[in-house]
Amino acid sequence: MTALDATGTVRHIRHRLATRRRTVTLALLVLLALTFAAALYLGDYYVPPGEVLRSLLSPITGLTDRGVDFIVLNVRLPRATLAVLTGISFALSGIIFQTLLRNPLASPDIIGISHGASASAVFCIIILGFSGILVSLGALVGAIVTALVIYALSWRGGVTAYRVVLIGIGMAAMMASVMSYLFTRARLFEVQKALGWLVGSLNASNSGDIIGLAIALALLLPVTVLLVRTLDAMQLGDDTATALGARVEAVRLGLMLVAVAYAAFATAAVGPVTFVAFVAGPIARNLLSGAGKGFVQAALVGALVMLGSDLVAQHALPAVQLPVGVVTGIFGAGFLLWLLVVSNRAGKVN
């Protein structure tokens, strides 16, 4: 093969990968848009698509219908928007951890971050008697503190992926034990309140949660773009990345803090919705088949999983609305079993 033939082959491969990346991204965007539209007109009170559009444009056109506008603008639109934002946040948290630790099982709900947020929230509810925004702030603090403890315990002249995963799993078990102990001290209504928060739900979505999460994403996304540029070098190993000029430990700590922040803000908004962070990255990368890092596509998958799961939670059973965390838990558990089976067949899990 001549040098010219090799150059042509490389160009063909790059073009094919770029085409696949664009196709997957466009398909996910279309699916997300259709699901978002369905979330606005489906419900106990069906709103035709034309009325949904009129309601969305009513601040501009002045054409109003109080009943329909309340349903669309005050109930369904905030809920769907929060589902998309939290799905993006959970997904980015998951794929950062999975890429950084080079382990598809490494996500905030597996390695203890979500458990730390949950234990802190339960403590705030049962021991301190907090509710509302104070519980969310407690969850945020709990996630950050847990992540810092995991990082500190994993440090041995540096941080390695397997230590973070093992210590994270141990931390998750410890936080689960803390929650079990707190439940033994709680009264019935406190247990009900805590369990309702732990399942994760979009039922209490409001503009404050949306604005807070949107601001967090606006601040975190540029930082993520800057830091992930070093990930390719870090995938070759710390020594190689250092030789290429990367500040490995600084970037690793920065990425971990960003990933924790994504998970913490999303958890503070809707509770510890399970498995969205876990499934988004692997699904996106399977769709891409090597045609990119998959961060954008994972964010779209996370939004789609969260929004689609909420639709199923609302309409799967007649006269009963399930918390979205129940649906994502069922879906994620099945995906985890599938991933373990596939990895075992490929010789990746013993």
PDB file of C-alpha atoms in Angstrom, residues 27-200:
ATOM      1  CA  ALA A  27     -31.420  10.779  15.593  1.00  0.00           C
ATOM      2  CA  LEU A  28     -31.155  11.354  19.344  1.00  0.00           C
ATOM      3  CA  LEU A  29     -32.160  15.011  18.937  1.00  0.00           C
ATOM      4  CA  VAL A  30     -35.236  14.040  16.909  1.00  0.00           C
ATOM      5  CA  LEU A  31     -36.240  11.367  19.442  1.00  0.00           C
ATOM      6  CA  LEU A  32     -35.765  13.816  22.303  1.00  0.00           C
ATOM      7  CA  ALA A  33     -37.837  16.493  20.548  1.00  0.00           C
ATOM      8  CA  LEU A  34     -40.665  14.021  19.865  1.00  0.00           C
ATOM      9  CA  THR A  35     -40.602  12.763  23.454  1.00  0.00           C
ATOM     10  CA  PHE A  36     -40.604  16.339  24.780  1.00  0.00           C
ATOM     11  CA  ALA A  37     -43.608  17.173  22.593  1.00  0.00           C
ATOM     12  CA  ALA A  38     -45.420  14.056  23.823  1.00  0.00           C
ATOM     13  CA  ALA A  39     -44.743  15.112  27.417  1.00  0.00           C
ATOM     14  CA  LEU A  40     -46.560  18.396  26.739  1.00  0.00           C
ATOM     15  CA  TYR A  41     -49.762  17.038  25.216  1.00  0.00           C
ATOM     16  CA  LEU A  42     -50.170  13.630  26.898  1.00  0.00           C
ATOM     17  CA  GLY A  43     -51.773  13.362  30.323  1.00  0.00           C
ATOM     18  CA  ASP A  44     -55.037  13.004  32.199  1.00  0.00           C
ATOM     19  CA  TYR A  45     -56.217  16.009  30.204  1.00  0.00           C
ATOM     20  CA  TYR A  46     -55.211  15.576  26.558  1.00  0.00           C
ATOM     21  CA  VAL A  47     -54.052  18.792  24.893  1.00  0.00           C
ATOM     22  CA  PRO A  48     -53.912  18.691  21.069  1.00  0.00           C
ATOM     23  CA  PRO A  49     -50.539  19.625  19.509  1.00  0.00           C
ATOM     24  CA  GLY A  50     -52.041  22.780  18.004  1.00  0.00           C
ATOM     25  CA  GLU A  51     -53.199  23.961  21.417  1.00  0.00           C
ATOM     26  CA  VAL A  52     -49.788  23.165  22.899  1.00  0.00           C
ATOM     27  CA  LEU A  53     -48.123  25.326  20.258  1.00  0.00           C
ATOM     28  CA  ARG A  54     -50.619  28.155  20.809  1.00  0.00           C
ATOM     29  CA  SER A  55     -50.017  27.978  24.547  1.00  0.00           C
ATOM     30  CA  LEU A  56     -46.234  28.074  24.131  1.00  0.00           C
ATOM     31  CA  LEU A  57     -46.543  31.131  21.888  1.00  0.00           C
ATOM     32  CA  SER A  58     -49.181  32.861  24.026  1.00  0.00           C
ATOM     33  CA  PRO A  59     -46.700  35.240  25.736  1.00  0.00           C
ATOM     34  CA  ILE A  60     -45.894  36.566  22.243  1.00  0.00           C
ATOM     35  CA  THR A  61     -49.258  36.328  20.466  1.00  0.00           C
ATOM     36  CA  GLY A  62     -51.474  37.199  23.429  1.00  0.00           C
ATOM     37  CA  LEU A  63     -53.868  34.344  22.525  1.00  0.00           C
ATOM     38  CA  THR A  64     -54.633  32.746  25.890  1.00  0.00           C
ATOM     39  CA  ASP A  65     -56.726  29.967  27.369  1.00  0.00           C
ATOM     40  CA  ARG A  66     -56.264  29.954  31.129  1.00  0.00           C
ATOM     41  CA  GLY A  67     -57.024  26.280  31.670  1.00  0.00           C
ATOM     42  CA  VAL A  68     -54.827  24.959  28.850  1.00  0.00           C
ATOM     43  CA  ASP A  69     -52.070  27.478  29.525  1.00  0.00           C
ATOM     44  CA  PHE A  70     -51.911  26.450  33.180  1.00  0.00           C
ATOM     45  CA  ILE A  71     -51.603  22.759  32.266  1.00  0.00           C
ATOM     46  CA  VAL A  72     -48.975  23.307  29.580  1.00  0.00           C
ATOM     47  CA  LEU A  73     -46.927  26.192  30.976  1.00  0.00           C
ATOM     48  CA  ASN A  74     -47.202  25.620  34.727  1.00  0.00           C
ATOM     49  CA  VAL A  75     -47.357  21.831  34.996  1.00  0.00           C
ATOM     50  CA  ARG A  76     -46.046  19.940  31.979  1.00  0.00           C
ATOM     51  CA  LEU A  77     -43.403  22.305  30.587  1.00  0.00           C
ATOM     52  CA  PRO A  78     -41.497  22.710  33.899  1.00  0.00           C
ATOM     53  CA  ARG A  79     -41.644  18.959  34.518  1.00  0.00           C
ATOM     54  CA  ALA A  80     -40.355  18.065  31.046  1.00  0.00           C
ATOM     55  CA  THR A  81     -37.669  20.752  31.165  1.00  0.00           C
ATOM     56  CA  LEU A  82     -36.416  19.576  34.553  1.00  0.00           C
ATOM     57  CA  ALA A  83     -36.365  15.977  33.281  1.00  0.00           C
ATOM     58  CA  VAL A  84     -34.142  17.004  30.363  1.00  0.00           C
ATOM     59  CA  LEU A  85     -31.768  19.062  32.515  1.00  0.00           C
ATOM     60  CA  THR A  86     -31.388  16.401  35.209  1.00  0.00           C
ATOM     61  CA  GLY A  87     -30.945  13.704  32.566  1.00  0.00           C
ATOM     62  CA  ILE A  88     -28.111  15.700  30.994  1.00  0.00           C
ATOM     63  CA  SER A  89     -26.496  16.279  34.402  1.00  0.00           C
ATOM     64  CA  PHE A  90     -26.677  12.646  35.509  1.00  0.00           C
ATOM     65  CA  ALA A  91     -25.423  11.438  32.119  1.00  0.00           C
ATOM     66  CA  LEU A  92     -22.406  13.746  32.031  1.00  0.00           C
ATOM     67  CA  SER A  93     -21.522  12.781  35.584  1.00  0.00           C
ATOM     68  CA  GLY A  94     -21.673   9.110  34.680  1.00  0.00           C
ATOM     69  CA  ILE A  95     -19.653   9.264  31.460  1.00  0.00           C
ATOM     70  CA  ILE A  96     -16.948  11.402  33.082  1.00  0.00           C
ATOM     71  CA  PHE A  97     -16.500   8.862  35.889  1.00  0.00           C
ATOM     72  CA  GLN A  98     -16.625   5.910  33.466  1.00  0.00           C
ATOM     73  CA  THR A  99     -14.064   7.474  31.129  1.00  0.00           C
ATOM     74  CA  LEU A 100     -11.799   8.749  33.883  1.00  0.00           C
ATOM     75  CA  LEU A 101     -11.768   5.442  35.773  1.00  0.00           C
ATOM     76  CA  ARG A 102     -11.842   3.321  32.590  1.00  0.00           C
ATOM     77  CA  ASN A 103     -14.665   1.228  34.012  1.00  0.00           C
ATOM     78  CA  PRO A 104     -18.244   1.038  32.619  1.00  0.00           C
ATOM     79  CA  LEU A 105     -19.532   0.218  36.117  1.00  0.00           C
ATOM     80  CA  ALA A 106     -18.131   3.442  37.599  1.00  0.00           C
ATOM     81  CA  SER A 107     -20.986   5.896  37.969  1.00  0.00           C
ATOM     82  CA  PRO A 108     -22.070   8.088  40.891  1.00  0.00           C
ATOM     83  CA  ASP A 109     -24.850   5.695  41.895  1.00  0.00           C
ATOM     84  CA  ILE A 110     -22.408   2.758  41.998  1.00  0.00           C
ATOM     85  CA  ILE A 111     -19.351   4.315  43.662  1.00  0.00           C
ATOM     86  CA  GLY A 112     -21.086   6.019  46.556  1.00  0.00           C
ATOM     87  CA  ILE A 113     -21.649   9.629  45.466  1.00  0.00           C
ATOM     88  CA  SER A 114     -25.422   9.282  45.256  1.00  0.00           C
ATOM     89  CA  HIS A 115     -25.435   7.288  48.493  1.00  0.00           C
ATOM     90  CA  GLY A 116     -23.603  10.123  50.230  1.00  0.00           C
ATOM     91  CA  ALA A 117     -26.164  12.621  48.978  1.00  0.00           C
ATOM     92  CA  SER A 118     -28.998  10.328  50.056  1.00  0.00           C
ATOM     93  CA  ALA A 119     -27.596   9.728  53.546  1.00  0.00           C
ATOM     94  CA  SER A 120     -27.138  13.458  54.042  1.00  0.00           C
ATOM     95  CA  ALA A 121     -30.699  14.157  52.877  1.00  0.00           C
ATOM     96  CA  VAL A 122     -32.127  11.473  55.175  1.00  0.00           C
ATOM     97  CA  PHE A 123     -30.132  12.949  58.077  1.00  0.00           C
ATOM     98  CA  CYS A 124     -31.568  16.393  57.284  1.00  0.00           C
ATOM     99  CA  ILE A 125     -35.126  15.023  57.171  1.00  0.00           C
ATOM    100  CA  ILE A 126     -35.058  12.727  60.206  1.00  0.00           C
ATOM    101  CA  ILE A 127     -32.564  14.319  62.596  1.00  0.00           C
ATOM    102  CA  LEU A 128     -32.698  18.008  61.688  1.00  0.00           C
ATOM    103  CA  GLY A 129     -36.337  18.128  60.587  1.00  0.00           C
ATOM    104  CA  PHE A 130     -35.535  19.978  57.359  1.00  0.00           C
ATOM    105  CA  SER A 131     -37.713  20.029  54.256  1.00  0.00           C
ATOM    106  CA  GLY A 132     -37.729  21.533  50.775  1.00  0.00           C
ATOM    107  CA  ILE A 133     -34.652  23.459  49.665  1.00  0.00           C
ATOM    108  CA  LEU A 134     -32.752  22.677  52.876  1.00  0.00           C
ATOM    109  CA  VAL A 135     -32.918  18.945  52.111  1.00  0.00           C
ATOM    110  CA  SER A 136     -31.627  19.631  48.598  1.00  0.00           C
ATOM    111  CA  LEU A 137     -28.741  21.680  49.980  1.00  0.00           C
ATOM    112  CA  GLY A 138     -27.977  18.900  52.439  1.00  0.00           C
ATOM    113  CA  ALA A 139     -27.852  16.391  49.581  1.00  0.00           C
ATOM    114  CA  LEU A 140     -25.507  18.674  47.651  1.00  0.00           C
ATOM    115  CA  VAL A 141     -23.135  18.969  50.603  1.00  0.00           C
ATOM    116  CA  GLY A 142     -23.316  15.221  51.260  1.00  0.00           C
ATOM    117  CA  ALA A 143     -22.345  14.356  47.683  1.00  0.00           C
ATOM    118  CA  ILE A 144     -19.371  16.721  47.698  1.00  0.00           C
ATOM    119  CA  VAL A 145     -18.093  15.583  51.105  1.00  0.00           C
ATOM    120  CA  THR A 146     -18.436  11.909  50.143  1.00  0.00           C
ATOM    121  CA  ALA A 147     -16.494  12.479  46.929  1.00  0.00           C
ATOM    122  CA  LEU A 148     -13.681  14.254  48.774  1.00  0.00           C
ATOM    123  CA  VAL A 149     -13.484  11.423  51.329  1.00  0.00           C
ATOM    124  CA  ILE A 150     -13.317   8.821  48.538  1.00  0.00           C
ATOM    125  CA  TYR A 151     -10.578  10.792  46.797  1.00  0.00           C
ATOM    126  CA  ALA A 152      -8.587  11.241  50.015  1.00  0.00           C
ATOM    127  CA  LEU A 153      -8.822   7.548  50.935  1.00  0.00           C
ATOM    128  CA  SER A 154      -7.818   6.576  47.386  1.00  0.00           C
ATOM    129  CA  TRP A 155      -4.680   8.706  47.434  1.00  0.00           C
ATOM    130  CA  ARG A 156      -1.394   6.800  47.576  1.00  0.00           C
ATOM    131  CA  GLY A 157       1.047   9.132  45.880  1.00  0.00           C
ATOM    132  CA  GLY A 158      -1.657   9.478  43.262  1.00  0.00           C
ATOM    133  CA  VAL A 159      -5.106   8.077  42.552  1.00  0.00           C
ATOM    134  CA  THR A 160      -5.761   4.899  40.589  1.00  0.00           C
ATOM    135  CA  ALA A 161      -9.059   3.825  39.102  1.00  0.00           C
ATOM    136  CA  TYR A 162      -9.412   0.525  40.928  1.00  0.00           C
ATOM    137  CA  ARG A 163      -8.871   2.154  44.340  1.00  0.00           C
ATOM    138  CA  VAL A 164     -11.529   4.783  43.636  1.00  0.00           C
ATOM    139  CA  VAL A 165     -14.029   2.127  42.534  1.00  0.00           C
ATOM    140  CA  LEU A 166     -13.363  -0.215  45.465  1.00  0.00           C
ATOM    141  CA  ILE A 167     -13.401   2.535  48.081  1.00  0.00           C
ATOM    142  CA  GLY A 168     -16.476   4.053  46.433  1.00  0.00           C
ATOM    143  CA  ILE A 169     -18.362   0.764  46.620  1.00  0.00           C
ATOM    144  CA  GLY A 170     -17.367   0.448  50.270  1.00  0.00           C
ATOM    145  CA  MET A 171     -18.508   4.017  50.906  1.00  0.00           C
ATOM    146  CA  ALA A 172     -21.848   3.235  49.251  1.00  0.00           C
ATOM    147  CA  ALA A 173     -22.331   0.271  51.583  1.00  0.00           C
ATOM    148  CA  MET A 174     -21.437   2.390  54.611  1.00  0.00           C
ATOM    149  CA  MET A 175     -23.848   5.176  53.611  1.00  0.00           C
ATOM    150  CA  ALA A 176     -26.594   2.581  53.093  1.00  0.00           C
ATOM    151  CA  SER A 177     -25.957   1.341  56.639  1.00  0.00           C
ATOM    152  CA  VAL A 178     -26.134   4.905  57.961  1.00  0.00           C
ATOM    153  CA  MET A 179     -29.515   5.362  56.282  1.00  0.00           C
ATOM    154  CA  SER A 180     -30.784   2.084  57.728  1.00  0.00           C
ATOM    155  CA  TYR A 181     -29.767   3.225  61.211  1.00  0.00           C
ATOM    156  CA  LEU A 182     -31.443   6.609  60.739  1.00  0.00           C
ATOM    157  CA  PHE A 183     -34.665   4.886  59.710  1.00  0.00           C
ATOM    158  CA  THR A 184     -34.693   2.972  63.009  1.00  0.00           C
ATOM    159  CA  ARG A 185     -34.797   6.322  64.850  1.00  0.00           C
ATOM    160  CA  ALA A 186     -37.461   7.911  62.676  1.00  0.00           C
ATOM    161  CA  ARG A 187     -41.187   8.269  63.102  1.00  0.00           C
ATOM    162  CA  LEU A 188     -43.512   6.864  60.466  1.00  0.00           C
ATOM    163  CA  PHE A 189     -44.200  10.135  58.670  1.00  0.00           C
ATOM    164  CA  GLU A 190     -40.454  10.909  58.586  1.00  0.00           C
ATOM    165  CA  VAL A 191     -39.748   7.514  57.034  1.00  0.00           C
ATOM    166  CA  GLN A 192     -42.436   8.125  54.412  1.00  0.00           C
ATOM    167  CA  LYS A 193     -41.011  11.549  53.620  1.00  0.00           C
ATOM    168  CA  ALA A 194     -37.444  10.240  53.377  1.00  0.00           C
ATOM    169  CA  LEU A 195     -38.410   7.269  51.212  1.00  0.00           C
ATOM    170  CA  GLY A 196     -40.365   9.554  48.919  1.00  0.00           C
ATOM    171  CA  TRP A 197     -37.245  11.653  48.415  1.00  0.00           C
ATOM    172  CA  LEU A 198     -34.947   8.632  48.012  1.00  0.00           C
ATOM    173  CA  VAL A 199     -36.934   7.142  45.134  1.00  0.00           C
ATOM    174  CA  GLY A 200     -36.463  10.291  43.073  1.00  0.00           C
TER     175      GLY A 200
END
